[in-house]
């Protein structure tokens, strides 16, 4: 993880999260060797995501499995960006995922790929970037934007909270 530009996702990996989008975005970012998605957690989709990653030879995604809650600040600390992603759904439109607040407390910018209240909150608080969920190209473009952004600006976003 050291020496890489780490986009960290931490949490449940189930159907609601739609994390196939991350694998598709990672494929679009193969030309930027320093970029790496770090996936922490487990769930119904975990094994399928790992399998697909291996079958498609996606080398810029690292799966770490489940970790203890008290270890998470250490993983947030290696993140350049923290990722929140939920598939479009009327229920996710009217809520803000709880991980958002843990991410904000970590002092890192957030890539918010959730519609509705979450996007509005991101735009108002300006602690990262809001994008359309389930859109690999938009996710890849956002990661490129963060990657090219001066470190000072990423630090500023992370310190908003």
Tab-separated table of C-alpha atoms in Angstrom:
chain	number	residue	atom	x	y	z
A	1	UNK	CA	0.000	0.000	0.000
A	2	UNK	CA	2.933	2.304	0.608
A	3	UNK	CA	3.965	4.284	-2.443
A	4	UNK	CA	0.522	3.945	-4.009
A	5	UNK	CA	-2.392	6.328	-4.386
A	6	UNK	CA	-4.938	4.428	-2.277
A	7	UNK	CA	-8.687	4.660	-2.682
A	8	UNK	CA	-10.045	2.847	0.369
A	9	UNK	CA	-13.502	1.318	0.587
A	10	UNK	CA	-14.365	-0.068	4.019
A	11	UNK	CA	-17.579	-1.859	4.833
A	12	UNK	CA	-20.165	-4.305	3.627
A	13	UNK	CA	-19.704	-5.807	0.179
A	14	UNK	CA	-23.218	-6.819	-0.779
A	15	UNK	CA	-25.695	-6.274	-3.608
A	16	UNK	CA	-26.723	-2.828	-2.301
A	17	UNK	CA	-23.145	-1.518	-2.510
A	18	UNK	CA	-22.737	-2.402	-6.207
A	19	UNK	CA	-18.975	-2.699	-5.958
A	20	UNK	CA	-18.615	-4.230	-9.423
A	21	UNK	CA	-18.419	-0.558	-10.374
A	22	UNK	CA	-15.096	-0.353	-8.512
A	23	UNK	CA	-13.660	-3.233	-10.540
A	24	UNK	CA	-14.814	-1.612	-13.784
A	25	UNK	CA	-13.311	1.731	-12.735
A	26	UNK	CA	-10.058	-0.016	-11.760
A	27	UNK	CA	-9.907	-1.486	-15.273
A	28	UNK	CA	-10.212	2.028	-16.701
A	29	UNK	CA	-7.314	3.183	-14.497
A	30	UNK	CA	-4.742	0.559	-15.490
A	31	UNK	CA	-2.735	3.276	-17.243
A	32	UNK	CA	-2.074	4.965	-13.866
A	33	UNK	CA	0.097	2.368	-12.084
A	34	UNK	CA	0.187	4.192	-8.725
A	35	UNK	CA	-3.608	4.099	-8.332
A	36	UNK	CA	-4.908	1.248	-6.188
A	37	UNK	CA	-8.322	0.459	-4.728
A	38	UNK	CA	-8.104	-1.096	-1.258
A	39	UNK	CA	-11.226	-3.064	-0.352
A	40	UNK	CA	-11.748	-3.775	3.347
A	41	UNK	CA	-14.718	-5.754	4.621
A	42	UNK	CA	-16.809	-8.702	3.597
A	43	UNK	CA	-20.335	-9.661	2.642
A	44	UNK	CA	-22.372	-11.608	0.117
A	45	UNK	CA	-20.468	-10.191	-2.865
A	46	UNK	CA	-16.932	-10.445	-1.440
A	47	UNK	CA	-15.949	-13.806	-2.944
A	48	UNK	CA	-17.456	-12.907	-6.318
A	49	UNK	CA	-15.558	-9.633	-6.438
A	50	UNK	CA	-12.275	-11.362	-5.578
A	51	UNK	CA	-12.939	-14.054	-8.193
A	52	UNK	CA	-13.813	-11.542	-10.905
A	53	UNK	CA	-10.735	-9.502	-10.060
A	54	UNK	CA	-8.529	-12.572	-10.516
A	55	UNK	CA	-10.282	-13.759	-13.688
A	56	UNK	CA	-9.962	-10.336	-15.308
A	57	UNK	CA	-6.407	-9.857	-14.052
A	58	UNK	CA	-7.281	-6.613	-12.284
A	59	UNK	CA	-4.076	-5.877	-10.401
A	60	UNK	CA	-4.917	-2.459	-9.000
A	61	UNK	CA	-7.501	-3.743	-6.495
A	62	UNK	CA	-6.341	-5.136	-3.169
A	63	UNK	CA	-8.800	-7.145	-1.063
A	64	UNK	CA	-7.987	-7.222	2.641
A	65	UNK	CA	-11.123	-8.911	3.975
A	66	UNK	CA	-12.703	-8.073	7.290
A	67	UNK	CA	-10.713	-6.102	9.866
A	68	UNK	CA	-11.398	-5.191	13.473
A	69	UNK	CA	-13.163	-1.863	14.053
A	70	UNK	CA	-10.269	-0.618	16.217
A	71	UNK	CA	-7.853	-1.222	13.300
A	72	UNK	CA	-9.787	0.966	10.888
A	73	UNK	CA	-8.126	4.308	11.744
A	74	UNK	CA	-4.822	2.761	10.596
A	75	UNK	CA	-6.346	1.875	7.228
A	76	UNK	CA	-7.999	5.276	6.862
A	77	UNK	CA	-4.583	6.819	7.496
A	78	UNK	CA	-3.097	5.144	4.388
A	79	UNK	CA	-5.981	6.371	2.230
A	80	UNK	CA	-5.601	9.201	-0.215
A	81	UNK	CA	-9.361	9.012	-0.804
A	82	UNK	CA	-12.135	7.181	1.034
A	83	UNK	CA	-14.946	5.742	-1.097
A	84	UNK	CA	-18.671	5.527	-0.369
A	85	UNK	CA	-20.730	3.697	-3.011
A	86	UNK	CA	-24.357	2.563	-3.050
A	87	UNK	CA	-26.376	1.519	-6.084
A	88	UNK	CA	-29.133	3.967	-6.997
A	89	UNK	CA	-32.200	3.223	-4.894
A	90	UNK	CA	-35.014	5.348	-3.425
A	91	UNK	CA	-33.974	4.366	0.126
A	92	UNK	CA	-30.342	5.358	-0.329
A	93	UNK	CA	-31.495	8.676	-1.827
A	94	UNK	CA	-32.957	9.760	1.511
A	95	UNK	CA	-30.146	8.744	3.840
A	96	UNK	CA	-26.474	9.358	4.430
A	97	UNK	CA	-24.429	6.165	4.975
A	98	UNK	CA	-23.001	6.045	8.505
A	99	UNK	CA	-19.500	5.349	7.161
A	100	UNK	CA	-19.544	8.916	5.820
A	101	UNK	CA	-19.130	10.308	9.328
A	102	UNK	CA	-16.333	7.882	10.255
A	103	UNK	CA	-14.608	8.823	7.011
A	104	UNK	CA	-14.988	12.537	7.754
A	105	UNK	CA	-13.412	12.072	11.178
A	106	UNK	CA	-10.363	10.467	9.556
A	107	UNK	CA	-9.210	13.679	7.914
A	108	UNK	CA	-9.265	12.270	4.379
A	109	UNK	CA	-11.305	13.451	1.385
A	110	UNK	CA	-14.291	11.354	0.355
A	111	UNK	CA	-15.451	10.186	-3.063
A	112	UNK	CA	-19.240	10.006	-2.591
A	113	UNK	CA	-21.036	7.821	-5.130
A	114	UNK	CA	-24.520	7.935	-3.607
A	115	UNK	CA	-27.477	9.938	-4.902
A	116	UNK	CA	-29.796	12.270	-3.044
A	117	UNK	CA	-29.111	13.512	0.473
A	118	UNK	CA	-25.539	12.187	0.442
A	119	UNK	CA	-24.625	14.170	-2.677
A	120	UNK	CA	-26.256	17.303	-1.289
A	121	UNK	CA	-24.385	16.887	1.988
A	122	UNK	CA	-21.100	16.482	0.085
A	123	UNK	CA	-21.717	19.572	-2.021
A	124	UNK	CA	-22.627	21.646	1.036
A	125	UNK	CA	-19.788	20.473	3.293
A	126	UNK	CA	-17.165	20.225	0.498
A	127	UNK	CA	-15.157	17.362	2.016
A	128	UNK	CA	-14.581	15.607	-1.303
A	129	UNK	CA	-16.368	14.966	-4.570
A	130	UNK	CA	-19.845	13.655	-5.339
A	131	UNK	CA	-20.389	11.502	-8.422
A	132	UNK	CA	-23.169	9.428	-9.919
A	133	UNK	CA	-23.201	5.880	-8.492
A	134	UNK	CA	-22.819	2.766	-10.664
A	135	UNK	CA	-20.874	4.732	-13.271
A	136	UNK	CA	-17.365	3.282	-13.718
A	137	UNK	CA	-16.199	5.995	-16.117
A	138	UNK	CA	-17.299	8.781	-13.790
A	139	UNK	CA	-15.587	7.013	-10.873
A	140	UNK	CA	-12.373	6.572	-12.865
A	141	UNK	CA	-12.483	10.227	-13.969
A	142	UNK	CA	-12.998	11.327	-10.342
A	143	UNK	CA	-10.040	9.230	-9.180
A	144	UNK	CA	-7.884	10.776	-11.919
A	145	UNK	CA	-9.043	14.229	-10.772
A	146	UNK	CA	-8.092	13.475	-7.152
A	147	UNK	CA	-4.791	11.935	-8.287
A	148	UNK	CA	-3.846	15.090	-10.208
A	149	UNK	CA	-5.100	17.430	-7.478
A	150	UNK	CA	-2.352	19.028	-5.394
A	151	UNK	CA	-1.888	17.231	-2.077
A	152	UNK	CA	-2.593	20.480	-0.227
A	153	UNK	CA	-6.101	20.589	-1.726
A	154	UNK	CA	-6.807	16.965	-0.753
A	155	UNK	CA	-5.617	17.794	2.768
A	156	UNK	CA	-7.919	20.838	2.861
A	157	UNK	CA	-10.910	18.681	1.867
A	158	UNK	CA	-10.061	16.110	4.513
A	159	UNK	CA	-9.867	18.754	7.210
A	160	UNK	CA	-13.302	20.224	6.483
A	161	UNK	CA	-14.924	17.978	9.077
